CSV table of C-alpha atoms in Angstrom, one decimal:
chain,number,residue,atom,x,y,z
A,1,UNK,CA,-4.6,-48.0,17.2
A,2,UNK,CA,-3.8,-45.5,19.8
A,3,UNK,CA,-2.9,-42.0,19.2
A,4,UNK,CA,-3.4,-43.1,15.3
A,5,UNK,CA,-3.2,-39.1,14.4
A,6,UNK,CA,-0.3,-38.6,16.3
A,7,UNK,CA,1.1,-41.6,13.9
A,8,UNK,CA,-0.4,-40.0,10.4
A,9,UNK,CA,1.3,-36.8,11.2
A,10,UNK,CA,4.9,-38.1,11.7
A,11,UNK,CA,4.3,-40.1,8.6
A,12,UNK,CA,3.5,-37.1,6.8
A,13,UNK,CA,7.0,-34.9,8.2
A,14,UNK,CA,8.4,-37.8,6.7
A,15,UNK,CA,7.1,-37.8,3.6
A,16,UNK,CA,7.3,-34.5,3.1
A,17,UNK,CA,11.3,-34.4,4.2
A,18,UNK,CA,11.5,-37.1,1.6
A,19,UNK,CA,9.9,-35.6,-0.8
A,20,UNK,CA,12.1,-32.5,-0.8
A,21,UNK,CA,15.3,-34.9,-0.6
A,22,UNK,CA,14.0,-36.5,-3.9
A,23,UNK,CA,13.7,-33.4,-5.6
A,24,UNK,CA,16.8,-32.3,-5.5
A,25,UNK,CA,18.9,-34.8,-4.9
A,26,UNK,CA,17.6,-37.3,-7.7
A,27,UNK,CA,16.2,-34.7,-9.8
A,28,UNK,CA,19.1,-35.5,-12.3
A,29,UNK,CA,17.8,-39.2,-12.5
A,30,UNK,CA,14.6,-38.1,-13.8
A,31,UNK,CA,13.1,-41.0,-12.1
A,32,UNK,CA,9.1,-41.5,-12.8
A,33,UNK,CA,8.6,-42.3,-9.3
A,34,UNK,CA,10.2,-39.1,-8.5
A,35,UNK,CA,7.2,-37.0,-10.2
A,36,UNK,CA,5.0,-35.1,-7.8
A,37,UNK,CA,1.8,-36.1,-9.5
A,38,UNK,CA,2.5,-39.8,-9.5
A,39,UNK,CA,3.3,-39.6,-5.4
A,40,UNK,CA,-0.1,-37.3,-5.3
A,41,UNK,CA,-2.2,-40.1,-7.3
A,42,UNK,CA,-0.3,-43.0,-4.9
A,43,UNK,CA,-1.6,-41.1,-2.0
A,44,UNK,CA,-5.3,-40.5,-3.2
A,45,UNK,CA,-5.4,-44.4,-4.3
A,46,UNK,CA,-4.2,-45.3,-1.0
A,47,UNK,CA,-7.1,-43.2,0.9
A,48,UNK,CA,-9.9,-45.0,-1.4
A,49,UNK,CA,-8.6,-48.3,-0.4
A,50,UNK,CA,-8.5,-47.2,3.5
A,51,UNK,CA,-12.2,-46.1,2.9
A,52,UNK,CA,-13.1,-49.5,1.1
A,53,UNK,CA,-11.0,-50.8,4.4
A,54,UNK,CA,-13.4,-49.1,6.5
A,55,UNK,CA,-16.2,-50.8,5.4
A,56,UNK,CA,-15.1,-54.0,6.1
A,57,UNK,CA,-16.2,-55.8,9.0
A,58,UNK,CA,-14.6,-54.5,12.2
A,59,UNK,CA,-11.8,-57.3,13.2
A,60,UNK,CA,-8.3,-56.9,13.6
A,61,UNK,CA,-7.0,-58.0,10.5
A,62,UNK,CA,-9.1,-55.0,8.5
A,63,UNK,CA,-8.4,-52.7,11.4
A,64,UNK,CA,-4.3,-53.2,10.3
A,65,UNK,CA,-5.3,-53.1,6.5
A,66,UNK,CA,-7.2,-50.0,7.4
A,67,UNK,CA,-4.3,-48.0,9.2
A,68,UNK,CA,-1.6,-49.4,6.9
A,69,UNK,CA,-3.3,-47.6,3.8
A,70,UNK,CA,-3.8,-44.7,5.3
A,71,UNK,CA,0.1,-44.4,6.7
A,72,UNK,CA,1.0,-45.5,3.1
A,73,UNK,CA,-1.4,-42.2,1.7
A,74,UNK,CA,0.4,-40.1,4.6
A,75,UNK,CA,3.6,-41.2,3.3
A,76,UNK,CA,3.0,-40.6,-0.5
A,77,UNK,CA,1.0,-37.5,0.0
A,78,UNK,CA,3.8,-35.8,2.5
A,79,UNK,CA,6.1,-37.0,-0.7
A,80,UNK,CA,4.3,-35.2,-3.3
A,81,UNK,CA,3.9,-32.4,-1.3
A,82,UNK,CA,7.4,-32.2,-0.5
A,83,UNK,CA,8.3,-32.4,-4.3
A,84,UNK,CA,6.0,-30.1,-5.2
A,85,UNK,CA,6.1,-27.5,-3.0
A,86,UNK,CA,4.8,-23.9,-4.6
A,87,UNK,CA,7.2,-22.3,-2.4
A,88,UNK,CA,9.8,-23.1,-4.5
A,89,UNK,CA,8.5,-22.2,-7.7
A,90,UNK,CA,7.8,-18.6,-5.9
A,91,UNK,CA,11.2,-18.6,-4.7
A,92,UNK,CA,12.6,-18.9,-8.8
A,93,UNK,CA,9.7,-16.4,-9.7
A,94,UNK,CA,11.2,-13.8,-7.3
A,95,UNK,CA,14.4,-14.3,-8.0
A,96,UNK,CA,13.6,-13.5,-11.6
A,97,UNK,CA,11.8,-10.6,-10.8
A,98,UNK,CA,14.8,-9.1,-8.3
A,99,UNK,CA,17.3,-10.0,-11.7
A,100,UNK,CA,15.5,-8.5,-14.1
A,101,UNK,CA,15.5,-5.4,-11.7
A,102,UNK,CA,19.2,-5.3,-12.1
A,103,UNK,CA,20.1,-3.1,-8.8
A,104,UNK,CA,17.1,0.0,-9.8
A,105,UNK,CA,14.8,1.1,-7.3
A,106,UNK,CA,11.3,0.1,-7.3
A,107,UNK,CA,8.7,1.4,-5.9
A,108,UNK,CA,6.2,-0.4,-4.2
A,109,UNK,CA,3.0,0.1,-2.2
A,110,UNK,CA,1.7,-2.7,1.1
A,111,UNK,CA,0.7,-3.2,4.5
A,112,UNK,CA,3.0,-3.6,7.0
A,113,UNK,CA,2.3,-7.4,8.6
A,114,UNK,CA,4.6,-8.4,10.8
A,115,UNK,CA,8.0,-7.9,12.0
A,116,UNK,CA,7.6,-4.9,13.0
A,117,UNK,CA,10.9,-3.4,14.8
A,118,UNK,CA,13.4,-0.4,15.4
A,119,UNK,CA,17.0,-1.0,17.5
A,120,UNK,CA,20.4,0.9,17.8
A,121,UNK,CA,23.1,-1.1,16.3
A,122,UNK,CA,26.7,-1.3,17.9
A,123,UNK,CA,27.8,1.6,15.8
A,124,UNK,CA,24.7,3.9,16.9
A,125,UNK,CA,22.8,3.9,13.4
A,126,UNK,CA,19.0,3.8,13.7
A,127,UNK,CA,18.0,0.7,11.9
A,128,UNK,CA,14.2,-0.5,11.8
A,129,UNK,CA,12.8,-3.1,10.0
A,130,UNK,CA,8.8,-4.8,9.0
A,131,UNK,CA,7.5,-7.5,6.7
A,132,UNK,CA,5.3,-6.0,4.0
A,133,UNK,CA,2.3,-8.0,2.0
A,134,UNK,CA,-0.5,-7.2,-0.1
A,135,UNK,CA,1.6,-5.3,-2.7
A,136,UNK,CA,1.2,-3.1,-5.5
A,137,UNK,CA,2.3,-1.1,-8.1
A,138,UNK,CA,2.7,2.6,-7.3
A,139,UNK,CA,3.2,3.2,-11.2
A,140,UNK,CA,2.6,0.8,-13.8
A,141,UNK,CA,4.7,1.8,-16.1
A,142,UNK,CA,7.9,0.7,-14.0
A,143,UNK,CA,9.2,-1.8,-16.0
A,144,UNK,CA,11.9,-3.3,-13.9
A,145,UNK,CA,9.5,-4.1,-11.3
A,146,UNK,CA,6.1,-5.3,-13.5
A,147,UNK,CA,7.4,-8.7,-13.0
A,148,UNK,CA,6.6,-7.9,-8.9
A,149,UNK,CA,2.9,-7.4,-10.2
A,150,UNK,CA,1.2,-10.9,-9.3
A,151,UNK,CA,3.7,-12.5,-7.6
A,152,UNK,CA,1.6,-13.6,-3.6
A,153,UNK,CA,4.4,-13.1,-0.6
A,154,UNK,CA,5.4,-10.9,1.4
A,155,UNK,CA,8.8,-8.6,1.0
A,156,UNK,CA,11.5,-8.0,4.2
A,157,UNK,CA,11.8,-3.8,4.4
A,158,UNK,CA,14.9,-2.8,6.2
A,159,UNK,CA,16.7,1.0,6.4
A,160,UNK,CA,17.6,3.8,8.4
A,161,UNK,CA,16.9,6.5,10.2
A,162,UNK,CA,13.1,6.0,9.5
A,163,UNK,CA,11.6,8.9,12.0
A,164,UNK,CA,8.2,7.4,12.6
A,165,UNK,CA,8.2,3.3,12.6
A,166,UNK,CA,4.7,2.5,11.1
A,167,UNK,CA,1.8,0.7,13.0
A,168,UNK,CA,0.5,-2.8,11.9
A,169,UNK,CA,-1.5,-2.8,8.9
A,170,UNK,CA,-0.8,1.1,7.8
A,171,UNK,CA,-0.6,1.0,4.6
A,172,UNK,CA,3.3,2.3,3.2
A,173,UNK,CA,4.7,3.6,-0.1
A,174,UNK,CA,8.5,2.6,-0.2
A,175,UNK,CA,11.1,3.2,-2.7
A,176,UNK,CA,14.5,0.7,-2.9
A,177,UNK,CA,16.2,-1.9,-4.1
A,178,UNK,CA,15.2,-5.2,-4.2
A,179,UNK,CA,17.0,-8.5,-3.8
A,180,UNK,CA,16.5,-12.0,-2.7
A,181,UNK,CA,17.7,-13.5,0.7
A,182,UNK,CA,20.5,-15.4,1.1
A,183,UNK,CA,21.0,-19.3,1.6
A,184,UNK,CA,23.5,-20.9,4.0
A,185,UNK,CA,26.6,-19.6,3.3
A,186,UNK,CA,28.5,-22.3,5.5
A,187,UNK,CA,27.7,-26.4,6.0
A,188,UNK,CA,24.9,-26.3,9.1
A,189,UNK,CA,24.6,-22.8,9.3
A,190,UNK,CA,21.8,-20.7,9.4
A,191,UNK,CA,19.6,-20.2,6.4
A,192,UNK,CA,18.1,-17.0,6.0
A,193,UNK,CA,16.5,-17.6,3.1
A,194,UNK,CA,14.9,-20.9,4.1
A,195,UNK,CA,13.8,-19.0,7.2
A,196,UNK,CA,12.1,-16.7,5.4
A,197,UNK,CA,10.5,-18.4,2.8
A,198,UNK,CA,8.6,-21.1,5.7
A,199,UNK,CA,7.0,-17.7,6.3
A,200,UNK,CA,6.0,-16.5,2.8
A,201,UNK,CA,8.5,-13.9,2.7
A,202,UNK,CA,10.4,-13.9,-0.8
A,203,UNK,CA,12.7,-10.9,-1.0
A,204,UNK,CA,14.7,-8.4,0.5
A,205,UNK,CA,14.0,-4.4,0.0
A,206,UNK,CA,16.5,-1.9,1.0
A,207,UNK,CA,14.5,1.0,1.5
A,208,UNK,CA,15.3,4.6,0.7
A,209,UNK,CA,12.4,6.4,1.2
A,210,UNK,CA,9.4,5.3,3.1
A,211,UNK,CA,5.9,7.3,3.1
A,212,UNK,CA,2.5,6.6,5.3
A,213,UNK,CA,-0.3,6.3,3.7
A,214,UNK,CA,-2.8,5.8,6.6
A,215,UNK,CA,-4.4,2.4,7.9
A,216,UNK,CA,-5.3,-0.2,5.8
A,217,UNK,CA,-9.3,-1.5,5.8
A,218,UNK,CA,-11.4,-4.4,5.5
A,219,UNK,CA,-11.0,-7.4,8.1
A,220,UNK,CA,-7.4,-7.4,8.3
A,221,UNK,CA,-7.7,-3.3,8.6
A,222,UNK,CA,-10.2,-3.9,11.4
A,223,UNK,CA,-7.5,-7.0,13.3
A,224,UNK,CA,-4.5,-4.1,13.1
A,225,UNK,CA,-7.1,-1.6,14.4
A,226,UNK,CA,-7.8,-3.9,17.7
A,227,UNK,CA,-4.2,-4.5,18.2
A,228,UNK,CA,-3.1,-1.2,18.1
A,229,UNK,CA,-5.9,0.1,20.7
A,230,UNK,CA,-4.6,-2.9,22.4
A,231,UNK,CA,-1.1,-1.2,22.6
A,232,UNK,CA,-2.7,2.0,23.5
A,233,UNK,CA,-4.3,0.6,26.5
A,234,UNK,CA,-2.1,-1.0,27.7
A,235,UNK,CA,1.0,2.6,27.6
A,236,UNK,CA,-2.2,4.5,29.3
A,237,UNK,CA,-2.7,2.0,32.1
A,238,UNK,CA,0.7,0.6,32.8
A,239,UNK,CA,3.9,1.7,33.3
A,240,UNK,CA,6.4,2.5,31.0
A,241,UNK,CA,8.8,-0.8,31.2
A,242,UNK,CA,5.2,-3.1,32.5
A,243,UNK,CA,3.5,-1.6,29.0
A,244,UNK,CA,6.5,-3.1,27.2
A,245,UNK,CA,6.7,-6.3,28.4
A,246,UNK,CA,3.1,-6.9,28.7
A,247,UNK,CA,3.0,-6.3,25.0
A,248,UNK,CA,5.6,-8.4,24.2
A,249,UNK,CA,4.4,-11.7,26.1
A,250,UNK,CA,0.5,-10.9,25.2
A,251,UNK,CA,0.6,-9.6,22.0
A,252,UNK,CA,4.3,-10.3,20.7
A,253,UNK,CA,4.8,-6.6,20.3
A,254,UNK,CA,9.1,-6.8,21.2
A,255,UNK,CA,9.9,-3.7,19.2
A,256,UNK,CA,10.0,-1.3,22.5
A,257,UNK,CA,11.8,-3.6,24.7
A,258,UNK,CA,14.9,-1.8,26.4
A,259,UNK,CA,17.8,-2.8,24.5
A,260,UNK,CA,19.7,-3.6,27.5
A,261,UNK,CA,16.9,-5.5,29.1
A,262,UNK,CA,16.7,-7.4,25.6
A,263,UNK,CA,20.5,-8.2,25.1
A,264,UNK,CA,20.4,-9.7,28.5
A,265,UNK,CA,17.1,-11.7,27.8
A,266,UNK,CA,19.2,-12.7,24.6
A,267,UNK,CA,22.3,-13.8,27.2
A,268,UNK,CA,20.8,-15.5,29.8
A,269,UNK,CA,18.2,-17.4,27.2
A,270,UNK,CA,15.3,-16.6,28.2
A,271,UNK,CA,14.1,-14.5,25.3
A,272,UNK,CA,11.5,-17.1,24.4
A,273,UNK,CA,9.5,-16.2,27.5
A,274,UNK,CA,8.8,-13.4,25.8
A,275,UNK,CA,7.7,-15.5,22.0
A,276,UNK,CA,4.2,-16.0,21.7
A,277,UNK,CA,3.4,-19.3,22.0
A,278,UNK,CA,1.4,-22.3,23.5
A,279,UNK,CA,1.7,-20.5,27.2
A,280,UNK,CA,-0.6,-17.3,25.9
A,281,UNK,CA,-2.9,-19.4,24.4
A,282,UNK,CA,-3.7,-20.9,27.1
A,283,UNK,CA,-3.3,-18.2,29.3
A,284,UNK,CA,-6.2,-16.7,27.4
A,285,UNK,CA,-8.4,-19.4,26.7
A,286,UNK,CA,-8.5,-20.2,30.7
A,287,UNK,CA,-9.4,-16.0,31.4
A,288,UNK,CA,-12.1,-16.6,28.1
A,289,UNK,CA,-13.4,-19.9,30.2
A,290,UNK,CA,-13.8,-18.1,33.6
A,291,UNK,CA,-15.3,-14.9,32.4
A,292,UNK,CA,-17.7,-17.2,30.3
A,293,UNK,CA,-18.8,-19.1,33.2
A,294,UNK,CA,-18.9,-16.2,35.7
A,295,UNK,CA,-21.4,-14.9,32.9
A,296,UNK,CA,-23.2,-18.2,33.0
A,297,UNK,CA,-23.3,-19.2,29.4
A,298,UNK,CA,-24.3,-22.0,28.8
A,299,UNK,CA,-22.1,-24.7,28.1
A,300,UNK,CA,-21.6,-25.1,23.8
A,301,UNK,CA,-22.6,-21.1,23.0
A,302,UNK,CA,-19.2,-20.5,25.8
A,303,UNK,CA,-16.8,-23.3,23.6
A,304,UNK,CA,-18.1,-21.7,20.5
A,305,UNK,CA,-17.3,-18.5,21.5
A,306,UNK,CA,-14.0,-19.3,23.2
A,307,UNK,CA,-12.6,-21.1,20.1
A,308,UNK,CA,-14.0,-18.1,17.7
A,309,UNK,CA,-12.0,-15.5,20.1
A,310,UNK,CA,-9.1,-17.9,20.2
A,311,UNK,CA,-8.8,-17.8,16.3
A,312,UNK,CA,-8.9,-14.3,16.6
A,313,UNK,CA,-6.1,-13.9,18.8
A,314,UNK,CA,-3.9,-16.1,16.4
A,315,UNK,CA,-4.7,-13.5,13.5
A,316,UNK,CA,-4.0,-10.8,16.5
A,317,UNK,CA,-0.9,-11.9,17.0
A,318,UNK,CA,0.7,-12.9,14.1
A,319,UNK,CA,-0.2,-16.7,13.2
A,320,UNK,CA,2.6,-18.1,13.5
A,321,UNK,CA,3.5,-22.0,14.0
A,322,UNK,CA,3.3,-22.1,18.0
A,323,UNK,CA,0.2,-19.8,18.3
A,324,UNK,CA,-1.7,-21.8,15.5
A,325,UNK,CA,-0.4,-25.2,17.3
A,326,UNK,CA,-2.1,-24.3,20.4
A,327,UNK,CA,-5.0,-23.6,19.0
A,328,UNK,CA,-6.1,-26.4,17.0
A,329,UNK,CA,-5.0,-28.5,19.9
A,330,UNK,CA,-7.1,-26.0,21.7
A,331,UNK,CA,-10.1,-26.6,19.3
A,332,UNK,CA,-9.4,-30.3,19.6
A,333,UNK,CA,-9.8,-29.8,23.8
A,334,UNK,CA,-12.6,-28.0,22.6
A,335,UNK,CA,-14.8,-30.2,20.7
A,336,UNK,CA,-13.8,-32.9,23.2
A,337,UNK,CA,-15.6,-31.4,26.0
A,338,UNK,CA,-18.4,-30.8,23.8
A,339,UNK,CA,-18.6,-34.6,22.9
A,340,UNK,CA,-18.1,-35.6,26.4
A,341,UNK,CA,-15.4,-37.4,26.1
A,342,UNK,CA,-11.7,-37.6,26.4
A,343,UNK,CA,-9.4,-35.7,25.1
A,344,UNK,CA,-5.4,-36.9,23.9
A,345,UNK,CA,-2.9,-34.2,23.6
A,346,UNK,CA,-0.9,-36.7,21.8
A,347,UNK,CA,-3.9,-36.8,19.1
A,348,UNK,CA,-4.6,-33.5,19.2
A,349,UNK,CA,-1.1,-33.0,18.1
A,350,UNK,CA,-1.2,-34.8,15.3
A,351,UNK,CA,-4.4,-33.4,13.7
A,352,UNK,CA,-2.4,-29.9,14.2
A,353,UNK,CA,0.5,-31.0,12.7
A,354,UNK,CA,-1.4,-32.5,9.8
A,355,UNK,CA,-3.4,-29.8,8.9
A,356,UNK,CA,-0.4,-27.5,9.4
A,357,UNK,CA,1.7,-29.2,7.3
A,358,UNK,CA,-1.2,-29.8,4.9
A,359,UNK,CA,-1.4,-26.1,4.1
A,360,UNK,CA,1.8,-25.3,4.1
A,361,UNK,CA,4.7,-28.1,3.8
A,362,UNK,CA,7.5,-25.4,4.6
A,363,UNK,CA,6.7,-25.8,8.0
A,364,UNK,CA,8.4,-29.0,8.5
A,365,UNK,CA,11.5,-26.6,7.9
A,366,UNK,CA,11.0,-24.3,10.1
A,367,UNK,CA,13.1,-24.2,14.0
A,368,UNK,CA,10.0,-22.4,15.5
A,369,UNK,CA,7.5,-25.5,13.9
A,370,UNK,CA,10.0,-28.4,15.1
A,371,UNK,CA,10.8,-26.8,18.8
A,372,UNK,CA,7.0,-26.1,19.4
A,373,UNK,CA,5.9,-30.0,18.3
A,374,UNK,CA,9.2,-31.4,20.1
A,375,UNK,CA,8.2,-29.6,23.1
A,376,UNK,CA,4.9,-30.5,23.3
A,377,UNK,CA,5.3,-34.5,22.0
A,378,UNK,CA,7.7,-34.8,25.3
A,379,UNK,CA,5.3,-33.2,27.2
A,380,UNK,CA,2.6,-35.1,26.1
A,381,UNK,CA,4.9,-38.4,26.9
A,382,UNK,CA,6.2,-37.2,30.3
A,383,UNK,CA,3.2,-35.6,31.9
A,384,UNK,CA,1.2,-39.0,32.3
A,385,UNK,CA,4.4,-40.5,34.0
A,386,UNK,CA,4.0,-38.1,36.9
A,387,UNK,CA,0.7,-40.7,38.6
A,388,UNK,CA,3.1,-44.0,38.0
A,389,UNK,CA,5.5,-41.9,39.7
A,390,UNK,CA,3.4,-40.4,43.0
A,391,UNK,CA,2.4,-44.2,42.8
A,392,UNK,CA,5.5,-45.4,43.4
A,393,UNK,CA,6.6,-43.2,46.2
A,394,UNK,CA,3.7,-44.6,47.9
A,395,UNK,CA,4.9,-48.1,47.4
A,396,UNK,CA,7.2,-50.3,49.7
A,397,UNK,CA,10.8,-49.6,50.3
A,398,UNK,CA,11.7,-53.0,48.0
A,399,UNK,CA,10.6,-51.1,44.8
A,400,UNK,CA,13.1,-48.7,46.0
A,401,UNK,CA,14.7,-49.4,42.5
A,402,UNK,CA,11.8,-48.7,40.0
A,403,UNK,CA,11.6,-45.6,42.3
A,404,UNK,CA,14.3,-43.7,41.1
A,405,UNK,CA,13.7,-45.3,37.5
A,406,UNK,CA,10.8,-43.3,37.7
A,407,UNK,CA,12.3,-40.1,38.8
A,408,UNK,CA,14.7,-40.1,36.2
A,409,UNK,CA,12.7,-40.6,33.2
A,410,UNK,CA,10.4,-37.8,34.5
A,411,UNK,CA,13.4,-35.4,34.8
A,412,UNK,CA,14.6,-36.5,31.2
């Protein structure tokens, strides 16, 4: 079956969209088909039949067998995945933790991750804001925030008037008050808490006093360190507003932006020029290809080491959905070439959507996730339309017709 991949990931979504449905909606039932574990065994029972399938002799009737189990194992496994999603039991685990805290500060110690920004609201306070992870317990025996001690996730800071924003992965000590985000507060709006959580953030910390400890170490350490002499390079070698934007479409860094050049980014739409994305990929993994070649490596040491740098950009920036996206459609490309043979983008989509969704089922929730596999589906679908159409302008005046048939369903 053609793009089969393509096929297992949308059964998957699907599942997984289920599976949340059924959770809440028909928790009440208490329905044994409804369990988690039962849709997990389904799916694993459904995979061993494929595999007997593939044993079979080779003819079509197997073949559909074959591909019918493993859609039915997509569907049951997106299904238990959906039901049982950790995210939510960490979402109740915080919220405990922010309750039993009852409005006390807490004090807390972390890396800065992400996030990372500092803007002028319309009233002229200095605001600034970062996503903190790997915490810990300044002192242990605060006992409104002990229930914080093991919980994985990351915490939203936000304040004022901090005089020094700090760098990615400094390590911070910050005292304030913790809470949890939000939900939709009206039918279809946004949902700040569900937009946070697809992201492993769990709570809210107004902060009141914020302290720099100095840069973090280890690998992640070592990742901050290259992006910040990234940053550094590029204020010493560039102008002042060519620095900004260059970090901002290169390495996502959109805290210096001018805040007038931003709010009319934000009004004309075109502020996701400016997201990384699919485009910087491959921007870089084209520069990583030429210098490789000018270089002369040879040909599988260069796609090793392209795909190894491209992972390392993803951590670089930020991993988030778009950037990891490209590259495992990248690595597909990859390993395609090295194969010799031909490469679908429609496939390769579909094993980055799987494994995405695989490790974390939240994505399917997430506008940034759904945009970037949208996007790149109707690209995928369009793009091979563009021979049939140079085709047809070179046919006859009497297919006039089909023509313009053509030229429409490229420009949709």
């Amino acid at each position: 079956m053609k793009h089969l991949f393509f096929f297992f990931f949308l059964v998957l979504a699907i599942g997984i969209a289920l599976g949340r449905w059924a959770a809440f909606a028909l928790a009440p039932l208490g329905a044994a088909f409804m369990s988690p574990a039962i849709a997990l065994s389904c799916g694993v029972g459904f995979l061993a039949f494929a595999w007997f399938c593939g044993g079979r002799p080779q003819t079509r009737e197997w073949f559909g067998v074959y591909a019918a189990s493993v859609l039915a194992a997509c569907l049951a496994l997106g299904w238990g995945l959906g039901a049982s999603s950790p995210h939510k039991v960490l979402e109740a685990r915080w919220q405990e933790a922010a309750a039993r805290q009852g409005g006390l500060s807490v004090t807390l110690e972390g890396t800065v991750a992400e996030g990372r920004a500092a803007w002028t609201d319309e009233y002229g306070r200095a605001k600034f804001c970062f996503l903190m992870g790997d915490l810990a317990l300044v002192n242990e025996a605060d006992l409104p925030a002990r229930a914080l001690r093991k919980l994985p996730g990351s915490v939203r800071v936000s304040g004022l008037n901090l005089q020094v924003l700090p760098a990615y992965g400094e390590r911070v000590w910050i005292t304030g008050v913790l809470s949890v985000p939000p939900g939709a507060t009206n039918p279809a709006g946004f949902d700040w808490k569900r937009f946070l959580t697809a992201r492993g953030t769990y709570a809210l910390l107004k902060a009141k006093e914020v302290r720099l400890l100095g840069p973090t170490r280890g690998v992640r350490g070592a990742v901050y360190a290259v992006r910040e002499r990234l940053v550094r390079q590029m204020d010493a070698s560039l102008s002042s507003d060519a620095a900004d934007i260059s970090k901002a479409i290169f390495i996502g860094e959109r805290s210096e932006l001018d805040p007038e050049f931003r709010r009319a980014l934000v009004t004309t739409g075109t502020l996701h020029l400016f997201a990384i994305s699919g485009f910087n990929v491959g921007f870089v993994a084209v520069v990583l290809f030429r210098l490789f070649a000018l270089l002369r490596v040879p040909d599988p040491y260069k796609s090793v080491c392209v795909l190894l740098l491209l992972i390392a950009y993803a951590v670089l920036v930020g991993n988030n959905s778009p950037v990891v996206r490209a590259v495992i459609m990248g690595a597909c490309l990859i390993f395609a070439g090295v194969l010799k043979t031909r490469a679908s983008a429609l496939q390769a989509l579909g094993v980055a959507g799987t494994l995405m969704l695989l490790v974390n089922p939240e994505e399917i929730f997430d506008p940034a996730f759904q945009l970037s596999f949208v996007a790149v589906a109707g690209l995928a679908v369009a793009v091979p339309l563009w021979g049939s159409l140079e085709d047809v302008r070179r046919a006859r005046s009497d297919r006039r017709l089909k023509r313009w048939m053509a030229v429409l369903t490229l420009t949709v």
